[in-house]
XYZ file of N, CA and C in Angstrom:
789
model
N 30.499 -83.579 55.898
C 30.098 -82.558 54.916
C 29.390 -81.449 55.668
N 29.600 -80.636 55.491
C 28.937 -79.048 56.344
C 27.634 -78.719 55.574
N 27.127 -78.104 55.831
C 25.885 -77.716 56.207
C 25.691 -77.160 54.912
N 24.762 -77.410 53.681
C 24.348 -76.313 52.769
C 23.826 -75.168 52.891
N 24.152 -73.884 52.367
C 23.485 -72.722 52.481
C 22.278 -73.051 52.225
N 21.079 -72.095 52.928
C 20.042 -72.701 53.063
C 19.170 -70.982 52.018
N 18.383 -71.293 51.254
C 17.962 -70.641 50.559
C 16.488 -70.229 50.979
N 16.563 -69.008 51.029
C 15.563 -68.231 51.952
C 14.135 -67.795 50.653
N 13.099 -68.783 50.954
C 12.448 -68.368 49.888
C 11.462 -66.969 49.766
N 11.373 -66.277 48.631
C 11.472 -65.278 48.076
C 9.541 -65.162 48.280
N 9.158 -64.235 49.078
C 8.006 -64.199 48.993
C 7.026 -63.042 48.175
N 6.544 -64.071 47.616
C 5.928 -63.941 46.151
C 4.873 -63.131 46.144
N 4.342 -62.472 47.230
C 3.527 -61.238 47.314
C 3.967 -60.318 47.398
N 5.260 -60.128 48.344
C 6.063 -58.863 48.457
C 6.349 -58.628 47.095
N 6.496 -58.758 46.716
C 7.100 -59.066 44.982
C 6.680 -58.272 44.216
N 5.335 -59.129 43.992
C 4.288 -58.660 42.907
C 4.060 -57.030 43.689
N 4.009 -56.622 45.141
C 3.476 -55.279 45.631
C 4.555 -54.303 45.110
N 5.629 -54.987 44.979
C 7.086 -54.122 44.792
C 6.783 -53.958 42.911
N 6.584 -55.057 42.421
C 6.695 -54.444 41.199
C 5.514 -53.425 40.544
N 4.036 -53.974 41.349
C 3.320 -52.975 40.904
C 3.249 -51.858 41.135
N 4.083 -51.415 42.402
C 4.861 -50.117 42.920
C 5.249 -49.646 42.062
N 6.120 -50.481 41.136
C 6.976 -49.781 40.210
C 6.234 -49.057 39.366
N 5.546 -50.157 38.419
C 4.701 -49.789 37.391
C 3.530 -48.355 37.448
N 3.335 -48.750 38.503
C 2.543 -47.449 38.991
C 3.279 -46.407 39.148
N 4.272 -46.382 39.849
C 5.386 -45.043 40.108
C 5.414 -44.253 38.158
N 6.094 -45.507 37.142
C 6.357 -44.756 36.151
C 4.996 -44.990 35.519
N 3.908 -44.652 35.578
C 2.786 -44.776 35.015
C 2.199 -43.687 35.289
N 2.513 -43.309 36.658
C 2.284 -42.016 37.584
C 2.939 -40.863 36.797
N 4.349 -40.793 36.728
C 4.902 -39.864 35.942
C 4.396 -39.743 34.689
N 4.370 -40.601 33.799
C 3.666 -40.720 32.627
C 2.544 -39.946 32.263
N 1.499 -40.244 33.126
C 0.275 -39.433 33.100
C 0.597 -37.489 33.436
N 1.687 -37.569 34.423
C 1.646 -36.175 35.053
C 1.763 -35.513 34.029
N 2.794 -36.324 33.211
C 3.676 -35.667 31.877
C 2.634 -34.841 30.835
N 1.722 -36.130 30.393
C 0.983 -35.930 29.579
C -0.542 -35.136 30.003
N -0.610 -34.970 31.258
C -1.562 -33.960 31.903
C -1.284 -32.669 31.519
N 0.231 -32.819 32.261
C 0.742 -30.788 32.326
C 1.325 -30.524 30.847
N 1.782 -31.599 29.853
C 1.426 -31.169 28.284
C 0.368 -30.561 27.922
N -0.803 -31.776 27.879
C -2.207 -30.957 27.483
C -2.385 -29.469 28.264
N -2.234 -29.427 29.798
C -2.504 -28.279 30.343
C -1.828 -27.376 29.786
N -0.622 -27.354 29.125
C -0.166 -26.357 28.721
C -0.491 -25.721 26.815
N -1.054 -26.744 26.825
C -1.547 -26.643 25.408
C -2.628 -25.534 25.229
N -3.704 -26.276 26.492
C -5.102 -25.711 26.697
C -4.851 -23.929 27.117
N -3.690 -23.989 27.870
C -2.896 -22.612 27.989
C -2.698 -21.713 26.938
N -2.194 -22.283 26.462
C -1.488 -21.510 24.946
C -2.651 -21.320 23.959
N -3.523 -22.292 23.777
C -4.414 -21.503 23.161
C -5.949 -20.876 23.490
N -5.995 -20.608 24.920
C -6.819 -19.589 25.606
C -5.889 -18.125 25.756
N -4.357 -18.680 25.570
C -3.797 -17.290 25.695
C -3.738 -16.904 26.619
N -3.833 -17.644 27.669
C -3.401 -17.334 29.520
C -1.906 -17.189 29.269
N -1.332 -18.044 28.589
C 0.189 -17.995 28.320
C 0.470 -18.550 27.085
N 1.835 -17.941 26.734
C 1.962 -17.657 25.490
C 3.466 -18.618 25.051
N 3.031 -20.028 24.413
C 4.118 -20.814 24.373
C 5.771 -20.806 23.472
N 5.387 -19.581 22.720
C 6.098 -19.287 21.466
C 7.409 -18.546 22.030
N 7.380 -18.107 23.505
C 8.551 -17.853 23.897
C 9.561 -18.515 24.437
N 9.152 -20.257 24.931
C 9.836 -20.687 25.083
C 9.965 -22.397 24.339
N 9.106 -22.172 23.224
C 9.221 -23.315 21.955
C 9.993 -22.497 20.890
N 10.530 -23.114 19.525
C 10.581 -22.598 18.848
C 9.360 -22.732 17.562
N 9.812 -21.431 17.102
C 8.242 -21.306 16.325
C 7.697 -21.320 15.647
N 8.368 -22.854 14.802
C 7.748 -23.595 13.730
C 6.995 -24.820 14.404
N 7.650 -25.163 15.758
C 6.761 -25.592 16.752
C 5.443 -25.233 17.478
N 5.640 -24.005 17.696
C 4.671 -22.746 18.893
C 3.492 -22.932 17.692
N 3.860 -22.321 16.692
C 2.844 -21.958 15.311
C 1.545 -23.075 14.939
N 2.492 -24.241 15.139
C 1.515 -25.824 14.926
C 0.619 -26.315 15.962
N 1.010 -25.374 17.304
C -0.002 -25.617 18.525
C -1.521 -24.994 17.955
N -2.663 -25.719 18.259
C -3.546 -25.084 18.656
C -3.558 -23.842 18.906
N -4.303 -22.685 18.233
C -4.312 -21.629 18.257
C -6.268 -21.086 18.486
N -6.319 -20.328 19.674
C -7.862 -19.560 19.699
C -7.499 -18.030 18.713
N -8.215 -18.254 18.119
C -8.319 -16.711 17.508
C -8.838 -15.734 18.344
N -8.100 -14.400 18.752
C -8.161 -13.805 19.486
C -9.185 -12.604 18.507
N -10.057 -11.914 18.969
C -11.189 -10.812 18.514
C -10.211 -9.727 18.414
N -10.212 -8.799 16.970
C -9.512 -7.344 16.775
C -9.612 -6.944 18.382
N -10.792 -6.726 18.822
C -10.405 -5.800 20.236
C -9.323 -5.995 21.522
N -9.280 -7.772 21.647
C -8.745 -8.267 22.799
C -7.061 -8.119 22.042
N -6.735 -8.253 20.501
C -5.289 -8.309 20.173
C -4.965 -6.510 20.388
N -5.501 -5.329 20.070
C -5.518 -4.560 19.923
C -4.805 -4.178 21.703
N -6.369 -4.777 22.609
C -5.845 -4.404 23.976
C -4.367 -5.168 23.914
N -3.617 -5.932 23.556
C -2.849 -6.489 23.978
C -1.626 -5.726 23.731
N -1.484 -4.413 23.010
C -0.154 -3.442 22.394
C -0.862 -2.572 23.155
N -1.931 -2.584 23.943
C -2.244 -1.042 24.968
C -2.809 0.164 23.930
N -4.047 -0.794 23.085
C -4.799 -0.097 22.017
C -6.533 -0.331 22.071
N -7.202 0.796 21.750
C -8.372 0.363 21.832
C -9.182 0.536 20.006
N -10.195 -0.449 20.038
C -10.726 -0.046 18.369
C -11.717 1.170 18.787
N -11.419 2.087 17.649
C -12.455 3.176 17.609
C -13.640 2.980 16.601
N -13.329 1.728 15.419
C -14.165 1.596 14.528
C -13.779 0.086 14.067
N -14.932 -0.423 13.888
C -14.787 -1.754 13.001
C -15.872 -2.117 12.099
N -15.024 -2.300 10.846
C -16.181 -2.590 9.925
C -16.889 -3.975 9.710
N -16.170 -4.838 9.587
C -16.124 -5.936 9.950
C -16.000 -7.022 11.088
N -17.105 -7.243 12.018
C -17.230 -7.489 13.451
C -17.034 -9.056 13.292
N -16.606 -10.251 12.000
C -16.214 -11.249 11.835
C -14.957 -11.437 11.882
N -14.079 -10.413 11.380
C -13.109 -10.220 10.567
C -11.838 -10.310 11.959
N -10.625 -10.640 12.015
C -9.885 -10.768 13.227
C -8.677 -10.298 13.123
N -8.395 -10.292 11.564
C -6.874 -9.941 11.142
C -6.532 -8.511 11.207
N -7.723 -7.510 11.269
C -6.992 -6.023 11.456
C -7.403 -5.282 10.270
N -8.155 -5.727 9.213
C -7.608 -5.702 7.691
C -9.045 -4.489 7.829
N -9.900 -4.171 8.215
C -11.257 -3.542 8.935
C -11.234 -2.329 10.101
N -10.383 -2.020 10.751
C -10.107 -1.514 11.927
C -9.421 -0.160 11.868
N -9.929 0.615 12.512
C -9.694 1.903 13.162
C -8.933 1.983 14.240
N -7.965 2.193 14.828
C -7.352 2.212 16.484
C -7.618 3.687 17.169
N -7.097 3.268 18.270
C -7.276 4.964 19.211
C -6.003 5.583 19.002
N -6.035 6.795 18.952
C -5.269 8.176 18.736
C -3.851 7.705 19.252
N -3.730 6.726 20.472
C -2.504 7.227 20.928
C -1.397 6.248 19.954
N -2.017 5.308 19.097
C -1.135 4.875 18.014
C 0.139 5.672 17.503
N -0.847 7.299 17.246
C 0.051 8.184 16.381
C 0.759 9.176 17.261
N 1.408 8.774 18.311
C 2.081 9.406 19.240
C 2.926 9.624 18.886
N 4.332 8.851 18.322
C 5.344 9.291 17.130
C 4.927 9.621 16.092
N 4.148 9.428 15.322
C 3.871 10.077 13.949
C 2.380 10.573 13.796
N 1.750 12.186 14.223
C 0.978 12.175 14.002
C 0.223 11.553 12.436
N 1.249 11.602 11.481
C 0.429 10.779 9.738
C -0.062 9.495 10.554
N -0.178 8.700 11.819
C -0.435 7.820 11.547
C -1.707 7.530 12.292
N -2.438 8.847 12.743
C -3.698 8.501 13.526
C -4.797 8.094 12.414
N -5.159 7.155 12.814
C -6.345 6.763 12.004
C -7.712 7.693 12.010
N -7.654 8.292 11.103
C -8.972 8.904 11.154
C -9.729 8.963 9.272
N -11.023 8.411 9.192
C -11.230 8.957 7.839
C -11.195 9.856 7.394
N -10.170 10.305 6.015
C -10.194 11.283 5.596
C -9.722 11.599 4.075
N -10.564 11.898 3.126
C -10.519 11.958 1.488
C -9.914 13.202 1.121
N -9.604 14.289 1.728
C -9.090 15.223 0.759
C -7.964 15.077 0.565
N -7.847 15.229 -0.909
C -7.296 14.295 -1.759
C -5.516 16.032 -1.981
N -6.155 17.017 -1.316
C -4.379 18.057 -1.311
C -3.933 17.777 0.288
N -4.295 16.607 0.552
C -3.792 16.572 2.176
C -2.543 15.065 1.948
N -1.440 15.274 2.410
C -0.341 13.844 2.029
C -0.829 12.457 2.172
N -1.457 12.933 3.070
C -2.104 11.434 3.232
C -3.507 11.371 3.524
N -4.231 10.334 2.575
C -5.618 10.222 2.904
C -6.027 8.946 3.449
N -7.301 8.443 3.850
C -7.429 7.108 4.636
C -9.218 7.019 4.166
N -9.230 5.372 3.961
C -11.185 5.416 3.383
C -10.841 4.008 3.493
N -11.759 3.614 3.014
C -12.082 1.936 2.321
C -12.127 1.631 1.636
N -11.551 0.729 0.877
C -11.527 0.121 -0.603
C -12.885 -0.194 -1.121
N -12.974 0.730 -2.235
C -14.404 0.319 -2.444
C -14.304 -0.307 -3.663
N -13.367 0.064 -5.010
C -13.198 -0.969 -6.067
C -12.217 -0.596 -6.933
N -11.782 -1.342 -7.848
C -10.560 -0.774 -8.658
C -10.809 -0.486 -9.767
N -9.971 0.246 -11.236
C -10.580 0.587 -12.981
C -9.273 0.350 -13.122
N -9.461 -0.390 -14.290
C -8.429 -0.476 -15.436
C -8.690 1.143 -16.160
N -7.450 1.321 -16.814
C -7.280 2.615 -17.275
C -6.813 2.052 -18.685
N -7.767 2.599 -19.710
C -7.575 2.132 -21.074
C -5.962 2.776 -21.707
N -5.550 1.628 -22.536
C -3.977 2.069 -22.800
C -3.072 2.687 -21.683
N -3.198 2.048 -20.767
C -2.019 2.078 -19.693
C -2.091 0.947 -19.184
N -0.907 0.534 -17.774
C -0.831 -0.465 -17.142
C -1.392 -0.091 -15.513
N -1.163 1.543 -15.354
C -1.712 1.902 -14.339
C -3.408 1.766 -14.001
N -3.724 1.219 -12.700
C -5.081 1.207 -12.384
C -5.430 2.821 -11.611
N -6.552 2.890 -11.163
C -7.276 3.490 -10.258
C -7.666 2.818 -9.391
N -7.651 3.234 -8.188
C -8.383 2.383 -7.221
C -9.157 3.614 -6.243
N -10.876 3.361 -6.288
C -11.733 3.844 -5.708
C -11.989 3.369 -4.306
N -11.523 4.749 -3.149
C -12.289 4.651 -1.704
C -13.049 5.804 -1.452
N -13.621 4.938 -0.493
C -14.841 5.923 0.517
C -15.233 5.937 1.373
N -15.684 7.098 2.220
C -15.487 7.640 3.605
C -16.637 6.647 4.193
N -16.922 5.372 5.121
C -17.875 4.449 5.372
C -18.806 5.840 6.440
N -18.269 6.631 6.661
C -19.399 7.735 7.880
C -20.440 8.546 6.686
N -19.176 8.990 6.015
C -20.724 9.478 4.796
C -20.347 9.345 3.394
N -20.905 9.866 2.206
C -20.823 9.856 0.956
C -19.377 9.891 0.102
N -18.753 10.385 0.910
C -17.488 10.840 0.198
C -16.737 9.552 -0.397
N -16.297 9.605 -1.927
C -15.555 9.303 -2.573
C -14.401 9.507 -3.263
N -13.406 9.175 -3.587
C -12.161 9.588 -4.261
C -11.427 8.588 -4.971
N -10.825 9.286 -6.158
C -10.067 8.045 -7.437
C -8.728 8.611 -7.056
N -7.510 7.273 -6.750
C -6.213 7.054 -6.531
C -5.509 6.524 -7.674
N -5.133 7.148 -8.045
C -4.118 6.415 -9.835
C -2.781 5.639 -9.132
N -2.870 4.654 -9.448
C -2.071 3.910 -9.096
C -1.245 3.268 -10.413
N 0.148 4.150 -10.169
C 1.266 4.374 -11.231
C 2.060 2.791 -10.831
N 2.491 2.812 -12.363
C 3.323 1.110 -12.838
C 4.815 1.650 -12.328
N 5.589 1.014 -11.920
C 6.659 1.134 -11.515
C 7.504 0.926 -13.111
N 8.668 1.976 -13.675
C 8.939 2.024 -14.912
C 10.490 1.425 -15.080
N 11.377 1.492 -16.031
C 12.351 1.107 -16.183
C 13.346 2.131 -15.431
N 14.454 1.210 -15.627
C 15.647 2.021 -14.699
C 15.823 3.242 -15.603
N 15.496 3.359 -16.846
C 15.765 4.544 -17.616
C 15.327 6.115 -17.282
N 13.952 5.430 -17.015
C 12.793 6.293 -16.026
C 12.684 6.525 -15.119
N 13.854 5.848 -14.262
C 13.855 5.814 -12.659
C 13.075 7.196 -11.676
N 13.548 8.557 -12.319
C 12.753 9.287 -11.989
C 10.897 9.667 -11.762
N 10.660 9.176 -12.583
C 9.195 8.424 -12.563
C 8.866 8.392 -11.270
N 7.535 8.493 -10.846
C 6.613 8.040 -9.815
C 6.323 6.819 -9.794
N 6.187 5.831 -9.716
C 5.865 4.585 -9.025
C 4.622 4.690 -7.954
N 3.981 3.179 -7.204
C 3.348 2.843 -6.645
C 3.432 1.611 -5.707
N 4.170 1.608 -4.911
C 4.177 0.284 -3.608
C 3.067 0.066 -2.988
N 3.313 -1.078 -2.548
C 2.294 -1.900 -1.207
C 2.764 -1.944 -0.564
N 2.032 -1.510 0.943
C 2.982 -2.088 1.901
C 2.233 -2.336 3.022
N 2.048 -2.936 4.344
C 1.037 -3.461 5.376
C 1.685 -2.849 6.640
N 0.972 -2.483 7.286
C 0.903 -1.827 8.477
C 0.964 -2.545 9.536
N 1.818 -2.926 10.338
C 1.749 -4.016 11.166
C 1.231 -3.623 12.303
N 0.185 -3.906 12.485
C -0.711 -3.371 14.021
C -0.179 -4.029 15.473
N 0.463 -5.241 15.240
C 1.126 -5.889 16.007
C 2.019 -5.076 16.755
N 2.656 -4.410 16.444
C 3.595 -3.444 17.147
C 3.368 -1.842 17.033
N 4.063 -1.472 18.064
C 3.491 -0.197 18.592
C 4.835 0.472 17.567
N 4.395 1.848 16.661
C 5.163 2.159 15.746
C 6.230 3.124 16.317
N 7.223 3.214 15.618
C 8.340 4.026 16.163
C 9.367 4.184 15.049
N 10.339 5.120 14.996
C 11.188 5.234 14.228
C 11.856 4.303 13.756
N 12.414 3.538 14.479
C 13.409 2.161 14.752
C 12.833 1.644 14.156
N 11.633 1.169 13.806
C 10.737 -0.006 13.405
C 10.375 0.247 12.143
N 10.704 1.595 11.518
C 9.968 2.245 10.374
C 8.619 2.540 10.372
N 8.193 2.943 11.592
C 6.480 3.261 12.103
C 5.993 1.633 11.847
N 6.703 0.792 12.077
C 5.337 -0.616 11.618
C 5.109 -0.770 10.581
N 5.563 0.310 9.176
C 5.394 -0.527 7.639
C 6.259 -1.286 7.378
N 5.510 -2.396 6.760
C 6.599 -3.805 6.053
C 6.612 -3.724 4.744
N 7.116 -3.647 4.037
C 7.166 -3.379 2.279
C 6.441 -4.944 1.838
N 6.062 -4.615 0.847
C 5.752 -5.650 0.151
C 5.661 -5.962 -1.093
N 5.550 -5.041 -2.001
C 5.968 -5.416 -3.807
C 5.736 -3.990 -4.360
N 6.393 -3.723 -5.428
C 6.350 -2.528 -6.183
C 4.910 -3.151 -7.416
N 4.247 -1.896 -7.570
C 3.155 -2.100 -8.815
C 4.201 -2.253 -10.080
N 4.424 -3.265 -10.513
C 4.368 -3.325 -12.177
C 3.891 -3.732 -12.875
N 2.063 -3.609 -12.565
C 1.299 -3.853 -13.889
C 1.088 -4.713 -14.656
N 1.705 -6.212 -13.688
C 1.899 -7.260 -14.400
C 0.273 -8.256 -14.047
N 0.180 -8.780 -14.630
C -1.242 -10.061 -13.878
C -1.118 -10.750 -12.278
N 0.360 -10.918 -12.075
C 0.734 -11.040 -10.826
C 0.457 -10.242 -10.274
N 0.907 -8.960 -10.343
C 0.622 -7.839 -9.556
C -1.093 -7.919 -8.799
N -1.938 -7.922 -10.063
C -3.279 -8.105 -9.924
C -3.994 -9.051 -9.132
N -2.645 -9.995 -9.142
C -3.830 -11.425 -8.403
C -3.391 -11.101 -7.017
N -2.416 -10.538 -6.395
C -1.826 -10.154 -5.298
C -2.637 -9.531 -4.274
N -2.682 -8.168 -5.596
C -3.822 -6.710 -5.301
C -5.249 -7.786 -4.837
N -5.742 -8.620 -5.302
C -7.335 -8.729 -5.365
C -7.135 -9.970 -4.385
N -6.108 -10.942 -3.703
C -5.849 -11.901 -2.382
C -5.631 -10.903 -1.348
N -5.362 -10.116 -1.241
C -4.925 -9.053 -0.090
C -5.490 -7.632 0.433
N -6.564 -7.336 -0.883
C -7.079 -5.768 -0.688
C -8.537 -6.565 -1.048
N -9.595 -5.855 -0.348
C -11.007 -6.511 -0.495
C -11.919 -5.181 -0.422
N -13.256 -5.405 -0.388
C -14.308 -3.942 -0.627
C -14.331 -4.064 1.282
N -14.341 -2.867 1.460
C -14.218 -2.808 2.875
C -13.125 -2.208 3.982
N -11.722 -2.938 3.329
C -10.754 -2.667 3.896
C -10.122 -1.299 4.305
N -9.303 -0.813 5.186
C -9.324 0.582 5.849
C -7.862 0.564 4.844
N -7.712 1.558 4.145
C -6.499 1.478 3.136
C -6.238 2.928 3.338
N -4.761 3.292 4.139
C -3.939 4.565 3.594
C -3.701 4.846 2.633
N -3.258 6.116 2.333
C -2.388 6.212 0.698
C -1.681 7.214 0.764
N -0.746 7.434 1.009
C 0.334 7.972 0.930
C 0.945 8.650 -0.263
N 0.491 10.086 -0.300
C 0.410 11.043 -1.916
C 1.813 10.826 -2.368
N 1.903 11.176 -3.992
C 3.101 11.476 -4.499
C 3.271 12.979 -4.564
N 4.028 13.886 -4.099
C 3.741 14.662 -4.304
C 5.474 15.627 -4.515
N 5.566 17.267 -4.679
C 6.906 17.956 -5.149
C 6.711 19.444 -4.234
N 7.966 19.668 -3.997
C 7.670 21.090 -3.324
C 8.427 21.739 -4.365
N 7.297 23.417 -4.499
C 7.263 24.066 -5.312
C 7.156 25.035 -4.725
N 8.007 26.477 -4.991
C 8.165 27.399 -4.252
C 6.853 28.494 -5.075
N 6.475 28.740 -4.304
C 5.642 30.221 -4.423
C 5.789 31.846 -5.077
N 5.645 32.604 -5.344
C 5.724 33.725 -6.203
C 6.537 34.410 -5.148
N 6.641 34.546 -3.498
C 6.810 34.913 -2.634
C 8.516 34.482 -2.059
N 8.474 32.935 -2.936
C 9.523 32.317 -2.575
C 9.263 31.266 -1.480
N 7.893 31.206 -0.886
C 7.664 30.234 0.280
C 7.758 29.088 -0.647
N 8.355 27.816 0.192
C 8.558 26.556 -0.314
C 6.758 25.925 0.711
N 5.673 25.014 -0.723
C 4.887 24.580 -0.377
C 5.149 23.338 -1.336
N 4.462 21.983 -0.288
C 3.739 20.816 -1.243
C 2.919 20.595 -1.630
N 2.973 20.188 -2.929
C 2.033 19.823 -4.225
C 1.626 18.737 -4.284
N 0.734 17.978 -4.445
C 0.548 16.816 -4.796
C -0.038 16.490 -6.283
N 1.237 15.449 -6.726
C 1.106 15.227 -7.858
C -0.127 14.948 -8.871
N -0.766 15.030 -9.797
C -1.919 14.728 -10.775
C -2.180 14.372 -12.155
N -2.540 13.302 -12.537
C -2.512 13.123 -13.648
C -3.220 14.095 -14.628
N -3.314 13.518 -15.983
C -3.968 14.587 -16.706
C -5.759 15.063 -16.557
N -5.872 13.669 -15.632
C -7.601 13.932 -15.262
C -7.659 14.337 -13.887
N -6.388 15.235 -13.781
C -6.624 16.051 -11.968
C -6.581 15.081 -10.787
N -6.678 13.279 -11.329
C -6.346 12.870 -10.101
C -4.962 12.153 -9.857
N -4.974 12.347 -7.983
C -3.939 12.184 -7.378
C -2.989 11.100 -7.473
N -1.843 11.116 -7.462
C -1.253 9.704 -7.779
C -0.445 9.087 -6.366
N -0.542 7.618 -6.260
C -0.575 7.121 -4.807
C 1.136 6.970 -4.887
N 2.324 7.042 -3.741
C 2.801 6.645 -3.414
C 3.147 5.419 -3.348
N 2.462 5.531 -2.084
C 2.116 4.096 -1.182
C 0.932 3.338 -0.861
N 0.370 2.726 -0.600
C -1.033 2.114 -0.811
C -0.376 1.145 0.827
N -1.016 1.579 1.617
C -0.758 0.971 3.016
C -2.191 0.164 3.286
N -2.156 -1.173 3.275
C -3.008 -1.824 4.037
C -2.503 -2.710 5.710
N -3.199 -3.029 6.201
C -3.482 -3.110 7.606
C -3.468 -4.641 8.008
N -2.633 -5.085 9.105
C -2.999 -6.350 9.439
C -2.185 -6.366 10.633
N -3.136 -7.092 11.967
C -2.059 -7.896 13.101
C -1.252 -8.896 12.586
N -0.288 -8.999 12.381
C 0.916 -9.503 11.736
C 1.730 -9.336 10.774
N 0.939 -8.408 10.684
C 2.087 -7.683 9.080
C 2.362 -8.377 7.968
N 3.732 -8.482 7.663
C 3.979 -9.573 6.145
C 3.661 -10.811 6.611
N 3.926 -10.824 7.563
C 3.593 -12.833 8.220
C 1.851 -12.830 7.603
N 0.878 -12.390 8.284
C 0.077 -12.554 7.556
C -0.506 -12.487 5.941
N 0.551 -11.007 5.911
C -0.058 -11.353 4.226
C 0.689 -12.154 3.672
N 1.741 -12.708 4.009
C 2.277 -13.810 3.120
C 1.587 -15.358 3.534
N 0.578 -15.399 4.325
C -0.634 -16.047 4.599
C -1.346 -15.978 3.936
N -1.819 -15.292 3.512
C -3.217 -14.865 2.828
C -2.272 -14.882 1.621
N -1.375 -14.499 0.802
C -1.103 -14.815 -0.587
C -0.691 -16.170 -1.083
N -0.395 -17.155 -0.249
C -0.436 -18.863 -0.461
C -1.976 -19.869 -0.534
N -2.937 -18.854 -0.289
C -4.009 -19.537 -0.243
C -4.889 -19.200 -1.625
């Protein structure tokens, strides 16, 4: 009978060094994983880097977020604040910017200003009036540098019959982006006034005492005795002006106010 293969025994330390090699190897990765996760977390919301460009961003959105100060989002479109009313406040909804905003559109330099035969005026929401037997409100701003006040009639949007009619929109200013034609200067529409209770609960989640609010006149050109073509701005029967547009302000535009109207 020949010789049995002879069985070479298996030494039982090498073993155990080899497998805890292992364990350690993927234990090693494991940790790296979950290191340079967190690190990138801690990233994204100091805002060293910005994860939303390469997550998608119902993902990006659910990360940890630092709230960034009006001034540091402002620097971030290559803007500086010239005024803030609200030094808590982060969303924009308070804020003045620097001049070079209105580089395409001079209407859009922020500056306070109430006279009420100029197309567009700019103040702070200081409060609103019901207007007896109508659906239209008033809404009262004022100049926060000095005394000045002014009443904005803010017209109900009417039937298609009436279509000619003046009306009154909302719409938010998206500070987030630098304005331009293409973009529609940065306004985002947001609901026509019709005078409804909705309307109201909208108006009073989104517009507050304080806020830096455009308004954008209604107004008609009317030619002169001379024949020069000038604009008018429209007036009710108590001489005041009737709003267009009612532009409020936010870094994020509708994204935010459709934030702020779910809460």
């Amino acid at each position: 009978m020949g010789d049995l293969p002879q069985i070479i025994p298996i030494n039982s330390s090498n073993a155990k060094k080899a497998l805890l090699s292992f364990e350690f190897g993927i234990g090693g990765i494991l940790f790296g994983l979950i290191f340079l996760v967190l690190g990138l977390v801690i990233l994204n919301y100091t805002k060293i880097i910005d994860l939303s460009f390469v997550l998608p961003k119902n993902i990006a959105t659910k990360l940890p977020q630092k709230n960034l100060t009006v001034q540091e989002k402002a620097k971030k479109i290559e803007y500086a604040t010239i005024w803030i009313g609200d030094p808590n406040d982060t969303t924009g909804r308070a804020i003045l910017l620097s001049k070079n905003r209105g580089l395409q559109n001079a209407l859009l330099i922020d500056t306070f200003n109430l006279v009420s035969e100029d197309e567009v005026i700019m103040g702070t929401f200081k409060s609103l009036q019901q207007i007896p037997g109508s659906n239209d409100i008033y809404f009262i701003l004022n100049n926060p540098l000095n005394s000045q006040e002014v009443k904005i009639r803010i017209k109900t949007k009417i039937t298609q019959k009436e279509k000619k009619n003046p009306y009154t929109d909302f719409i938010v200013d998206n500070l987030s982006i630098k304005p331009t034609e293409k973009n529609n200067f940065g306004m985002e529409k947001l609901f026509a006034y019709n005078g409804l209770d909705e309307d109201m609960e909208k108006i009073k989640k989104i517009i507050r005492s304080g806020d830096v609010v455009r308004v954008w006149l209604n107004g008609y050109v009317n030619t002169d005795a001379s024949g020069k073509p000038e604009k008018v701005m429209l007036k009710d029967e108590k001489n005041i002006v009737v709003a267009a547009h009612i532009s409020i302000r936010r870094f994020g535009g509708k994204e935010q106010i459709n934030t702020e109207l779910k809460q």
